[in-house]
């Protein structure tokens, strides 16, 4: 019974975190950082200039989808009775096997960068860019003890689980960016961008000090959590507003998830950000560069703020169970009725109490720092090697990566590269192919090559996947 309760409670917490929001690389393909003919280098470092003027094919110029995680399908699904699969909760899956695959912080991010329109041109003593992009980032960070609680439940006479820093977020916005870069001298080039940000939707859930204590005498759950959602037109009623039966004063402001609705969605906030970059040529073979991207904020409106009850919830067992009642299961003391009351109590405790609507708040973007070094092979200058360090600065969702690449341009209209990276989410192999003759540009590549996938093309071991493709129209003379 206790194990069943731990499954119910743990699953409620997990599904409530993951399913409250619909999950939807905030940068272009990092594999293209060192390719001179890659027209979106300026989005990785605003000091970089394209070799020609260009304009993107609307919506198709640069599509980049990325997933990052230190867990994968094989963490939660296991072979069962031949060709079937089962979850980690099945008794056939050993606890040591499952728990051994968990990390202290189990993380997963899904990112989307869609270039609606982009063009660049050489004028006014430098290179100028204009971009309209849609960006989305969704992620969660869950402690290992949450899954241990779901798998193990109560062990011995008393078991305690501490599950701190449960986090989930989604950030969605459009940006209009104006950029300019110029050569300061024969060695130094600098660039910058100003971005006007239009907020489309933001939501975050944070759970701290989650404590679950299971003993033979009673079960106790305590949590301290808050939720903020900023989505224009989002209607999130309380149970009282929905006309549902409420038995206590505390139930009146509980969020009624069943009646959430959207009415006239629109803009949810405004903000601004800047990109800054520089490159410095040490000599004919070595070039260093650095860039700080997306340093800015969005002021969100239409914010709904809700919190969990910080008081402990306790269950001391089933009392005065009615065995032969004439009312059967309708008797309030029947075992089934008391189990239903237990489930409702857990559900109400894990839910949120709405505290305010229509508020405003300001949130910083997740900034990115790129540092790189490039080396051109003197005996064959069409071959060069590069190292790119990327650090995402975003609180609980921060990560870092180092990527070593080899890139070749055998002819003036074609180049390709391969690379290997180590990051907070594990290792990865990337590649890119870029065709860029005058009048037409096509590129395709991946920062994370998926080696082993399910029939549905989900990564098996670590949820690292990336795919980028784009079509653009270069024009004008090539600039050195």
CSV table of C-alpha atoms in Angstrom, one decimal:
chain,number,residue,atom,x,y,z
A,1,UNK,CA,0.0,0.0,0.0
A,2,UNK,CA,2.8,2.4,0.9
A,3,UNK,CA,4.6,1.6,-2.3
A,4,UNK,CA,1.4,2.3,-4.2
A,5,UNK,CA,1.1,5.6,-2.4
A,6,UNK,CA,4.7,6.5,-3.3
A,7,UNK,CA,4.0,5.7,-6.9
A,8,UNK,CA,0.8,7.8,-6.9
A,9,UNK,CA,2.4,10.7,-5.1
A,10,UNK,CA,5.6,10.7,-7.1
A,11,UNK,CA,3.8,10.3,-10.4
A,12,UNK,CA,1.5,13.2,-9.5
A,13,UNK,CA,4.4,15.4,-8.7
A,14,UNK,CA,6.3,14.4,-11.9
A,15,UNK,CA,3.3,14.7,-14.3
A,16,UNK,CA,2.2,17.9,-12.6
A,17,UNK,CA,5.6,19.4,-13.3
A,18,UNK,CA,6.0,18.1,-16.8
A,19,UNK,CA,2.4,18.4,-18.1
A,20,UNK,CA,1.5,21.8,-16.7
A,21,UNK,CA,3.2,23.3,-19.8
A,22,UNK,CA,3.4,22.2,-23.4
A,23,UNK,CA,7.1,21.6,-24.2
A,24,UNK,CA,8.2,23.4,-27.4
A,25,UNK,CA,19.0,25.9,-29.5
A,26,UNK,CA,18.6,29.3,-29.1
A,27,UNK,CA,21.6,29.6,-31.2
A,28,UNK,CA,22.4,28.6,-34.8
A,29,UNK,CA,24.4,25.5,-35.5
A,30,UNK,CA,27.6,25.7,-33.5
A,31,UNK,CA,29.3,23.3,-36.0
A,32,UNK,CA,29.3,26.2,-38.4
A,33,UNK,CA,31.2,28.7,-36.2
A,34,UNK,CA,34.5,28.4,-38.1
A,35,UNK,CA,33.1,28.2,-41.7
A,36,UNK,CA,33.6,31.5,-43.6
A,37,UNK,CA,30.7,30.7,-45.9
A,38,UNK,CA,28.2,30.0,-43.1
A,39,UNK,CA,25.8,33.0,-43.4
A,40,UNK,CA,24.6,32.8,-39.8
A,41,UNK,CA,28.0,33.1,-38.1
A,42,UNK,CA,27.0,36.6,-37.0
A,43,UNK,CA,24.3,35.0,-34.7
A,44,UNK,CA,27.1,33.2,-32.9
A,45,UNK,CA,29.4,36.2,-32.8
A,46,UNK,CA,28.2,39.6,-34.0
A,47,UNK,CA,31.7,40.6,-35.0
A,48,UNK,CA,31.7,38.0,-37.9
A,49,UNK,CA,30.7,39.1,-41.4
A,50,UNK,CA,29.3,37.1,-44.2
A,51,UNK,CA,31.4,36.7,-47.4
A,52,UNK,CA,28.6,38.2,-49.5
A,53,UNK,CA,25.4,40.1,-49.1
A,54,UNK,CA,22.5,37.6,-48.5
A,55,UNK,CA,18.8,37.3,-47.8
A,56,UNK,CA,17.1,34.2,-46.4
A,57,UNK,CA,14.2,32.4,-47.9
A,58,UNK,CA,11.5,33.3,-45.4
A,59,UNK,CA,11.0,30.8,-42.6
A,60,UNK,CA,13.5,28.4,-44.4
A,61,UNK,CA,16.7,30.4,-43.9
A,62,UNK,CA,17.7,28.8,-40.6
A,63,UNK,CA,15.8,26.1,-38.8
A,64,UNK,CA,17.5,24.7,-35.7
A,65,UNK,CA,15.9,22.3,-33.2
A,66,UNK,CA,17.9,20.9,-30.3
A,67,UNK,CA,17.4,18.6,-27.3
A,68,UNK,CA,19.8,18.3,-24.4
A,69,UNK,CA,19.7,16.0,-21.5
A,70,UNK,CA,21.8,13.8,-19.2
A,71,UNK,CA,19.1,11.2,-19.2
A,72,UNK,CA,17.4,9.2,-22.0
A,73,UNK,CA,14.8,6.7,-22.9
A,74,UNK,CA,16.9,3.8,-21.6
A,75,UNK,CA,16.8,5.5,-18.1
A,76,UNK,CA,13.1,5.0,-17.8
A,77,UNK,CA,12.1,2.1,-20.2
A,78,UNK,CA,13.4,-1.5,-20.0
A,79,UNK,CA,12.9,-4.7,-22.1
A,80,UNK,CA,10.1,-6.8,-20.8
A,81,UNK,CA,9.0,-10.3,-21.9
A,82,UNK,CA,10.8,-10.4,-25.2
A,83,UNK,CA,10.1,-7.5,-27.5
A,84,UNK,CA,7.9,-5.5,-25.0
A,85,UNK,CA,8.9,-2.5,-22.9
A,86,UNK,CA,8.0,-1.5,-19.4
A,87,UNK,CA,8.7,1.4,-17.1
A,88,UNK,CA,11.2,1.6,-14.3
A,89,UNK,CA,8.3,1.1,-11.9
A,90,UNK,CA,7.8,-2.5,-12.9
A,91,UNK,CA,9.1,-4.9,-10.3
A,92,UNK,CA,11.1,-6.8,-12.9
A,93,UNK,CA,13.4,-3.7,-13.1
A,94,UNK,CA,16.0,-3.9,-10.3
A,95,UNK,CA,16.2,-0.8,-8.1
A,96,UNK,CA,20.0,-0.8,-8.2
A,97,UNK,CA,19.9,-0.9,-12.0
A,98,UNK,CA,17.5,2.0,-12.3
A,99,UNK,CA,19.0,4.2,-9.6
A,100,UNK,CA,22.5,3.6,-11.0
A,101,UNK,CA,21.4,5.4,-14.2
A,102,UNK,CA,20.2,8.5,-12.4
A,103,UNK,CA,22.2,11.7,-11.9
A,104,UNK,CA,22.0,14.0,-8.8
A,105,UNK,CA,20.3,16.5,-11.1
A,106,UNK,CA,18.4,14.9,-14.0
A,107,UNK,CA,18.1,17.6,-16.7
A,108,UNK,CA,16.4,18.0,-20.1
A,109,UNK,CA,16.1,21.0,-22.4
A,110,UNK,CA,14.3,21.4,-25.7
A,111,UNK,CA,15.2,24.5,-27.8
A,112,UNK,CA,13.9,25.9,-31.0
A,113,UNK,CA,15.4,28.7,-33.1
A,114,UNK,CA,13.4,29.7,-36.3
A,115,UNK,CA,14.6,32.4,-38.5
A,116,UNK,CA,11.5,34.1,-40.0
A,117,UNK,CA,13.6,36.5,-42.1
A,118,UNK,CA,17.3,37.4,-42.2
A,119,UNK,CA,19.5,39.5,-44.4
A,120,UNK,CA,22.9,41.1,-44.4
A,121,UNK,CA,24.8,43.5,-46.5
A,122,UNK,CA,28.2,45.2,-46.7
A,123,UNK,CA,27.7,49.0,-46.4
A,124,UNK,CA,28.6,52.0,-44.2
A,125,UNK,CA,32.1,50.8,-43.6
A,126,UNK,CA,31.1,47.3,-42.3
A,127,UNK,CA,28.6,44.5,-42.4
A,128,UNK,CA,25.0,45.0,-41.4
A,129,UNK,CA,22.3,42.5,-40.4
A,130,UNK,CA,18.6,42.4,-39.8
A,131,UNK,CA,16.9,39.4,-38.2
A,132,UNK,CA,13.4,38.3,-37.2
A,133,UNK,CA,13.6,35.2,-35.1
A,134,UNK,CA,11.2,33.0,-33.0
A,135,UNK,CA,12.9,31.4,-30.0
A,136,UNK,CA,11.6,28.8,-27.5
A,137,UNK,CA,13.3,27.1,-24.6
A,138,UNK,CA,11.7,24.5,-22.3
A,139,UNK,CA,13.5,22.5,-19.7
A,140,UNK,CA,13.3,20.8,-16.3
A,141,UNK,CA,15.7,19.8,-13.6
A,142,UNK,CA,14.7,17.0,-11.2
A,143,UNK,CA,16.5,15.5,-8.3
A,144,UNK,CA,17.3,11.7,-8.2
A,145,UNK,CA,15.4,11.3,-4.9
A,146,UNK,CA,12.1,12.0,-6.7
A,147,UNK,CA,12.6,8.9,-8.8
A,148,UNK,CA,14.0,6.9,-5.9
A,149,UNK,CA,10.8,7.7,-3.9
A,150,UNK,CA,8.7,6.6,-6.8
A,151,UNK,CA,10.6,3.3,-7.2
A,152,UNK,CA,11.4,2.3,-3.6
A,153,UNK,CA,8.7,3.8,-1.5
A,154,UNK,CA,9.0,2.9,2.2
A,155,UNK,CA,12.0,0.9,3.2
A,156,UNK,CA,12.2,-0.6,6.7
A,157,UNK,CA,10.3,1.0,9.6
A,158,UNK,CA,10.9,4.6,8.4
A,159,UNK,CA,12.2,6.3,5.2
A,160,UNK,CA,12.8,9.9,4.5
A,161,UNK,CA,13.2,11.6,1.1
A,162,UNK,CA,14.5,15.1,0.5
A,163,UNK,CA,13.8,16.5,-2.9
A,164,UNK,CA,15.1,20.0,-3.2
A,165,UNK,CA,15.2,22.3,-6.2
A,166,UNK,CA,12.6,20.8,-8.5
A,167,UNK,CA,12.4,23.2,-11.4
A,168,UNK,CA,10.6,23.5,-14.8
A,169,UNK,CA,10.4,26.4,-17.1
A,170,UNK,CA,9.4,27.5,-20.6
A,171,UNK,CA,10.4,30.8,-22.3
A,172,UNK,CA,9.0,31.8,-25.7
A,173,UNK,CA,9.5,35.1,-27.5
A,174,UNK,CA,10.2,36.8,-30.9
A,175,UNK,CA,13.1,39.1,-31.5
A,176,UNK,CA,13.9,41.8,-34.0
A,177,UNK,CA,17.7,42.3,-34.2
A,178,UNK,CA,19.8,45.0,-35.9
A,179,UNK,CA,23.5,44.4,-36.1
A,180,UNK,CA,26.7,46.0,-37.3
A,181,UNK,CA,30.3,44.9,-37.4
A,182,UNK,CA,33.4,46.6,-38.7
A,183,UNK,CA,37.2,46.2,-39.0
A,184,UNK,CA,39.0,48.4,-36.5
A,185,UNK,CA,42.5,47.6,-37.9
A,186,UNK,CA,44.1,44.7,-39.7
A,187,UNK,CA,43.9,42.5,-36.6
A,188,UNK,CA,40.8,43.6,-34.7
A,189,UNK,CA,37.2,43.3,-35.7
A,190,UNK,CA,34.2,44.2,-33.4
A,191,UNK,CA,30.5,43.9,-33.7
A,192,UNK,CA,27.2,44.3,-31.8
A,193,UNK,CA,23.5,43.9,-32.0
A,194,UNK,CA,20.5,45.5,-30.5
A,195,UNK,CA,17.4,43.2,-30.1
A,196,UNK,CA,13.8,44.2,-29.4
A,197,UNK,CA,12.1,41.3,-27.7
A,198,UNK,CA,8.4,40.5,-27.8
A,199,UNK,CA,7.3,38.0,-25.1
A,200,UNK,CA,4.9,35.3,-26.3
A,201,UNK,CA,4.7,33.2,-23.1
A,202,UNK,CA,6.7,32.4,-20.0
A,203,UNK,CA,6.1,30.0,-17.1
A,204,UNK,CA,8.1,28.6,-14.3
A,205,UNK,CA,7.6,26.2,-11.4
A,206,UNK,CA,10.0,25.9,-8.5
A,207,UNK,CA,9.7,23.4,-5.6
A,208,UNK,CA,12.1,23.7,-2.6
A,209,UNK,CA,12.4,21.9,0.6
A,210,UNK,CA,10.2,18.9,-0.5
A,211,UNK,CA,10.2,16.4,2.4
A,212,UNK,CA,8.5,13.0,2.4
A,213,UNK,CA,8.6,10.9,5.6
A,214,UNK,CA,7.1,7.4,5.5
A,215,UNK,CA,6.8,5.4,8.8
A,216,UNK,CA,4.6,2.7,10.1
A,217,UNK,CA,2.6,5.2,12.2
A,218,UNK,CA,2.0,8.0,9.7
A,219,UNK,CA,3.1,9.5,6.3
A,220,UNK,CA,4.1,13.1,6.1
A,221,UNK,CA,4.6,15.3,3.0
A,222,UNK,CA,5.8,19.0,3.1
A,223,UNK,CA,6.7,21.3,0.2
A,224,UNK,CA,7.4,24.9,-0.6
A,225,UNK,CA,6.6,25.8,-4.2
A,226,UNK,CA,5.6,28.6,-6.4
A,227,UNK,CA,4.3,29.0,-10.0
A,228,UNK,CA,4.4,32.0,-12.3
A,229,UNK,CA,2.8,32.0,-15.7
A,230,UNK,CA,2.7,35.0,-18.1
A,231,UNK,CA,0.6,34.2,-21.1
A,232,UNK,CA,-1.9,36.7,-22.6
A,233,UNK,CA,-5.4,35.3,-22.7
A,234,UNK,CA,-4.7,32.4,-20.2
A,235,UNK,CA,-7.6,31.8,-18.0
A,236,UNK,CA,-6.7,29.8,-14.8
A,237,UNK,CA,-9.8,29.7,-12.5
A,238,UNK,CA,-10.0,28.6,-9.0
A,239,UNK,CA,-12.3,25.8,-7.9
A,240,UNK,CA,-14.6,28.3,-6.4
A,241,UNK,CA,-14.8,30.3,-9.6
A,242,UNK,CA,-15.6,27.2,-11.5
A,243,UNK,CA,-18.5,26.4,-9.2
A,244,UNK,CA,-17.0,23.2,-7.9
A,245,UNK,CA,-17.8,21.9,-4.4
A,246,UNK,CA,-15.3,23.1,-1.8
A,247,UNK,CA,-15.3,21.6,1.6
A,248,UNK,CA,-12.8,24.0,3.3
A,249,UNK,CA,-11.8,27.6,3.1
A,250,UNK,CA,-8.4,26.5,1.8
A,251,UNK,CA,-9.9,24.7,-1.2
A,252,UNK,CA,-11.5,27.9,-2.6
A,253,UNK,CA,-8.4,29.3,-4.3
A,254,UNK,CA,-7.0,25.9,-5.5
A,255,UNK,CA,-6.3,26.1,-9.3
A,256,UNK,CA,-8.9,24.2,-11.2
A,257,UNK,CA,-6.8,22.5,-13.9
A,258,UNK,CA,-9.8,21.0,-15.7
A,259,UNK,CA,-11.2,24.4,-16.7
A,260,UNK,CA,-8.0,26.2,-17.9
A,261,UNK,CA,-8.7,28.0,-21.1
A,262,UNK,CA,-7.3,30.5,-23.6
A,263,UNK,CA,-9.2,33.6,-24.6
A,264,UNK,CA,-7.8,36.1,-27.2
A,265,UNK,CA,-4.1,35.2,-26.9
A,266,UNK,CA,-1.6,38.0,-27.7
A,267,UNK,CA,1.6,39.6,-26.6
A,268,UNK,CA,2.7,38.9,-23.1
A,269,UNK,CA,5.6,41.2,-22.6
A,270,UNK,CA,8.4,43.4,-24.0
A,271,UNK,CA,12.1,43.6,-23.5
A,272,UNK,CA,15.5,44.2,-25.0
A,273,UNK,CA,18.9,42.6,-25.3
A,274,UNK,CA,22.3,43.1,-26.8
A,275,UNK,CA,25.0,40.9,-28.4
A,276,UNK,CA,28.7,42.0,-28.2
A,277,UNK,CA,31.6,40.3,-30.1
A,278,UNK,CA,35.2,40.7,-31.1
A,279,UNK,CA,37.8,38.7,-33.1
A,280,UNK,CA,41.5,39.3,-33.0
A,281,UNK,CA,44.0,37.9,-35.5
A,282,UNK,CA,47.2,37.1,-33.7
A,283,UNK,CA,49.1,36.2,-36.9
A,284,UNK,CA,48.4,34.6,-40.2
A,285,UNK,CA,47.5,31.3,-38.6
A,286,UNK,CA,45.8,32.0,-35.3
A,287,UNK,CA,42.6,34.0,-34.6
A,288,UNK,CA,40.9,34.4,-31.2
A,289,UNK,CA,37.3,35.5,-30.8
A,290,UNK,CA,34.8,36.1,-28.0
A,291,UNK,CA,31.0,37.0,-27.8
A,292,UNK,CA,28.4,37.6,-25.2
A,293,UNK,CA,24.9,36.9,-26.6
A,294,UNK,CA,21.3,37.6,-25.4
A,295,UNK,CA,22.3,39.8,-22.5
A,296,UNK,CA,18.9,41.3,-21.7
A,297,UNK,CA,15.5,41.0,-20.1
A,298,UNK,CA,11.7,40.7,-20.8
A,299,UNK,CA,9.1,42.5,-18.6
A,300,UNK,CA,6.2,40.1,-18.5
A,301,UNK,CA,2.6,41.1,-18.0
A,302,UNK,CA,-0.6,39.1,-17.3
A,303,UNK,CA,1.2,37.1,-14.7
A,304,UNK,CA,-0.7,34.5,-12.6
A,305,UNK,CA,1.1,33.8,-9.3
A,306,UNK,CA,0.3,30.6,-7.3
A,307,UNK,CA,1.9,28.8,-4.4
A,308,UNK,CA,1.6,25.4,-2.7
A,309,UNK,CA,0.5,25.0,0.9
A,310,UNK,CA,3.6,25.1,3.1
A,311,UNK,CA,1.9,23.2,5.9
A,312,UNK,CA,2.7,19.5,6.3
A,313,UNK,CA,0.2,17.0,5.0
A,314,UNK,CA,-0.2,13.9,7.3
A,315,UNK,CA,-1.9,10.6,7.0
A,316,UNK,CA,-2.2,8.5,10.1
A,317,UNK,CA,-3.8,5.4,8.5
A,318,UNK,CA,-7.3,4.2,7.8
A,319,UNK,CA,-9.7,4.6,10.7
A,320,UNK,CA,-12.7,2.5,11.8
A,321,UNK,CA,-13.0,0.6,8.5
A,322,UNK,CA,-16.6,-0.4,7.8
A,323,UNK,CA,-16.5,-4.1,6.7
A,324,UNK,CA,-20.2,-5.2,6.5
A,325,UNK,CA,-21.9,-1.8,6.1
A,326,UNK,CA,-25.3,-1.7,4.4
A,327,UNK,CA,-24.0,1.2,2.4
A,328,UNK,CA,-21.2,-0.8,0.9
A,329,UNK,CA,-18.5,1.3,-0.8
A,330,UNK,CA,-20.7,4.4,-0.3
A,331,UNK,CA,-20.1,4.2,3.5
A,332,UNK,CA,-17.6,7.1,4.3
A,333,UNK,CA,-15.7,4.6,6.5
A,334,UNK,CA,-15.4,1.9,3.8
A,335,UNK,CA,-11.9,1.1,2.7
A,336,UNK,CA,-12.6,2.4,-0.9
A,337,UNK,CA,-14.0,5.7,0.4
A,338,UNK,CA,-11.0,6.3,2.6
A,339,UNK,CA,-8.6,5.4,-0.3
A,340,UNK,CA,-10.5,8.0,-2.4
A,341,UNK,CA,-10.2,10.6,0.3
A,342,UNK,CA,-6.5,9.8,0.6
A,343,UNK,CA,-6.0,10.4,-3.2
A,344,UNK,CA,-8.0,13.6,-3.1
A,345,UNK,CA,-6.0,14.8,-0.1
A,346,UNK,CA,-2.7,14.2,-1.9
A,347,UNK,CA,-4.0,15.8,-5.1
A,348,UNK,CA,-5.1,19.0,-3.3
A,349,UNK,CA,-1.8,19.2,-1.4
A,350,UNK,CA,0.2,18.9,-4.6
A,351,UNK,CA,-1.9,21.6,-6.3
A,352,UNK,CA,-1.4,25.3,-6.3
A,353,UNK,CA,-3.3,28.1,-4.5
A,354,UNK,CA,-3.8,31.1,-6.8
A,355,UNK,CA,-2.7,34.2,-5.1
A,356,UNK,CA,-2.9,36.9,-7.8
A,357,UNK,CA,-3.7,37.5,-11.5
A,358,UNK,CA,-2.8,40.3,-13.9
A,359,UNK,CA,0.6,41.1,-12.3
A,360,UNK,CA,3.9,41.9,-13.9
A,361,UNK,CA,7.5,40.7,-13.4
A,362,UNK,CA,10.8,41.0,-15.1
A,363,UNK,CA,13.0,38.1,-16.0
A,364,UNK,CA,16.5,38.0,-17.4
A,365,UNK,CA,17.2,36.0,-20.5
A,366,UNK,CA,19.7,33.1,-20.4
A,367,UNK,CA,22.9,34.7,-21.8
A,368,UNK,CA,25.5,32.8,-23.7
A,369,UNK,CA,29.3,33.3,-23.7
A,370,UNK,CA,31.3,32.0,-26.7
A,371,UNK,CA,35.1,31.9,-26.6
A,372,UNK,CA,37.1,30.4,-29.5
A,373,UNK,CA,40.5,29.9,-31.1
A,374,UNK,CA,41.1,29.1,-34.8
A,375,UNK,CA,44.3,27.7,-36.4
A,376,UNK,CA,44.8,27.6,-40.2
A,377,UNK,CA,47.2,24.9,-41.4
A,378,UNK,CA,50.1,26.8,-43.1
A,379,UNK,CA,50.9,24.0,-45.6
A,380,UNK,CA,47.3,23.7,-46.7
A,381,UNK,CA,45.3,26.9,-45.8
A,382,UNK,CA,42.0,25.4,-46.9
A,383,UNK,CA,42.1,23.2,-43.8
A,384,UNK,CA,41.7,24.8,-40.3
A,385,UNK,CA,41.1,23.6,-36.8
A,386,UNK,CA,39.1,25.3,-34.1
A,387,UNK,CA,38.1,25.1,-30.5
A,388,UNK,CA,34.8,26.6,-29.3
A,389,UNK,CA,33.9,27.0,-25.6
A,390,UNK,CA,30.2,27.7,-25.1
A,391,UNK,CA,28.7,28.6,-21.6
A,392,UNK,CA,25.0,29.1,-21.1
A,393,UNK,CA,24.3,31.3,-18.1
A,394,UNK,CA,20.8,30.6,-17.0
A,395,UNK,CA,20.6,29.7,-13.3
A,396,UNK,CA,19.5,26.1,-12.7
A,397,UNK,CA,19.5,25.5,-16.4
A,398,UNK,CA,23.1,26.6,-17.0
A,399,UNK,CA,25.4,24.4,-19.0
A,400,UNK,CA,28.8,24.5,-20.7
A,401,UNK,CA,30.5,22.8,-23.7
A,402,UNK,CA,33.9,22.5,-25.3
A,403,UNK,CA,33.9,21.6,-29.0
A,404,UNK,CA,37.0,20.7,-31.1
A,405,UNK,CA,36.5,20.9,-34.9
A,406,UNK,CA,38.3,20.3,-38.2
A,407,UNK,CA,37.0,22.3,-41.2
A,408,UNK,CA,37.9,22.2,-44.9
A,409,UNK,CA,37.0,24.3,-47.9
A,410,UNK,CA,38.5,22.5,-51.0
A,411,UNK,CA,36.7,24.9,-53.4
A,412,UNK,CA,35.4,28.4,-53.1
A,413,UNK,CA,31.7,27.3,-53.1
A,414,UNK,CA,31.8,24.3,-50.7
A,415,UNK,CA,33.0,23.6,-47.2
A,416,UNK,CA,32.4,21.0,-44.5
A,417,UNK,CA,33.4,20.3,-41.0
A,418,UNK,CA,33.4,17.6,-38.3
A,419,UNK,CA,33.7,18.2,-34.6
A,420,UNK,CA,33.6,16.5,-31.2
A,421,UNK,CA,32.2,18.1,-28.0
A,422,UNK,CA,32.1,17.5,-24.3
A,423,UNK,CA,29.4,19.2,-22.3
A,424,UNK,CA,27.3,19.1,-19.1
A,425,UNK,CA,25.1,16.6,-21.0
A,426,UNK,CA,27.8,14.3,-22.1
A,427,UNK,CA,29.8,13.9,-25.3
A,428,UNK,CA,28.7,14.4,-28.9
A,429,UNK,CA,29.8,14.3,-32.5
A,430,UNK,CA,28.8,17.0,-34.9
A,431,UNK,CA,29.1,17.8,-38.6
A,432,UNK,CA,28.1,20.4,-41.2
A,433,UNK,CA,27.9,20.6,-45.0
A,434,UNK,CA,27.6,24.0,-46.6
A,435,UNK,CA,27.1,24.9,-50.3
A,436,UNK,CA,27.5,28.6,-50.9
A,437,UNK,CA,28.0,29.5,-54.6
A,438,UNK,CA,26.8,33.0,-55.8
A,439,UNK,CA,23.0,33.0,-55.9
A,440,UNK,CA,22.3,30.0,-53.7
A,441,UNK,CA,23.1,28.7,-50.2
A,442,UNK,CA,22.1,25.4,-48.6
A,443,UNK,CA,23.5,24.0,-45.4
A,444,UNK,CA,22.6,21.0,-43.2
A,445,UNK,CA,24.2,19.7,-40.1
A,446,UNK,CA,24.0,18.4,-36.5
A,447,UNK,CA,25.7,19.4,-33.3
A,448,UNK,CA,24.6,16.1,-31.8
A,449,UNK,CA,24.7,13.0,-34.0
A,450,UNK,CA,22.1,10.5,-32.8
A,451,UNK,CA,23.9,7.1,-32.8
A,452,UNK,CA,21.1,4.9,-31.3
A,453,UNK,CA,17.5,5.8,-31.4
A,454,UNK,CA,14.1,4.2,-30.8
A,455,UNK,CA,11.7,3.4,-33.7
A,456,UNK,CA,10.2,6.9,-32.9
A,457,UNK,CA,13.7,8.5,-33.4
A,458,UNK,CA,14.2,9.4,-29.7
A,459,UNK,CA,17.8,9.1,-28.4
A,460,UNK,CA,18.2,6.0,-26.3
A,461,UNK,CA,20.9,6.8,-23.8
A,462,UNK,CA,21.2,10.6,-23.5
A,463,UNK,CA,18.6,12.9,-24.9
A,464,UNK,CA,21.1,14.9,-27.0
A,465,UNK,CA,19.9,15.6,-30.5
A,466,UNK,CA,20.3,18.5,-32.9
A,467,UNK,CA,19.3,19.2,-36.5
A,468,UNK,CA,19.8,22.4,-38.5
A,469,UNK,CA,19.0,23.2,-42.1
A,470,UNK,CA,18.7,26.4,-44.1
A,471,UNK,CA,18.2,27.9,-47.6
A,472,UNK,CA,19.5,31.4,-48.5
A,473,UNK,CA,20.2,33.6,-51.5
A,474,UNK,CA,23.7,35.2,-51.5
A,475,UNK,CA,24.3,38.1,-53.9
A,476,UNK,CA,26.9,40.7,-54.8
A,477,UNK,CA,30.7,40.4,-54.9
A,478,UNK,CA,32.6,38.3,-52.4
A,479,UNK,CA,34.3,40.4,-49.7
A,480,UNK,CA,37.5,39.2,-48.2
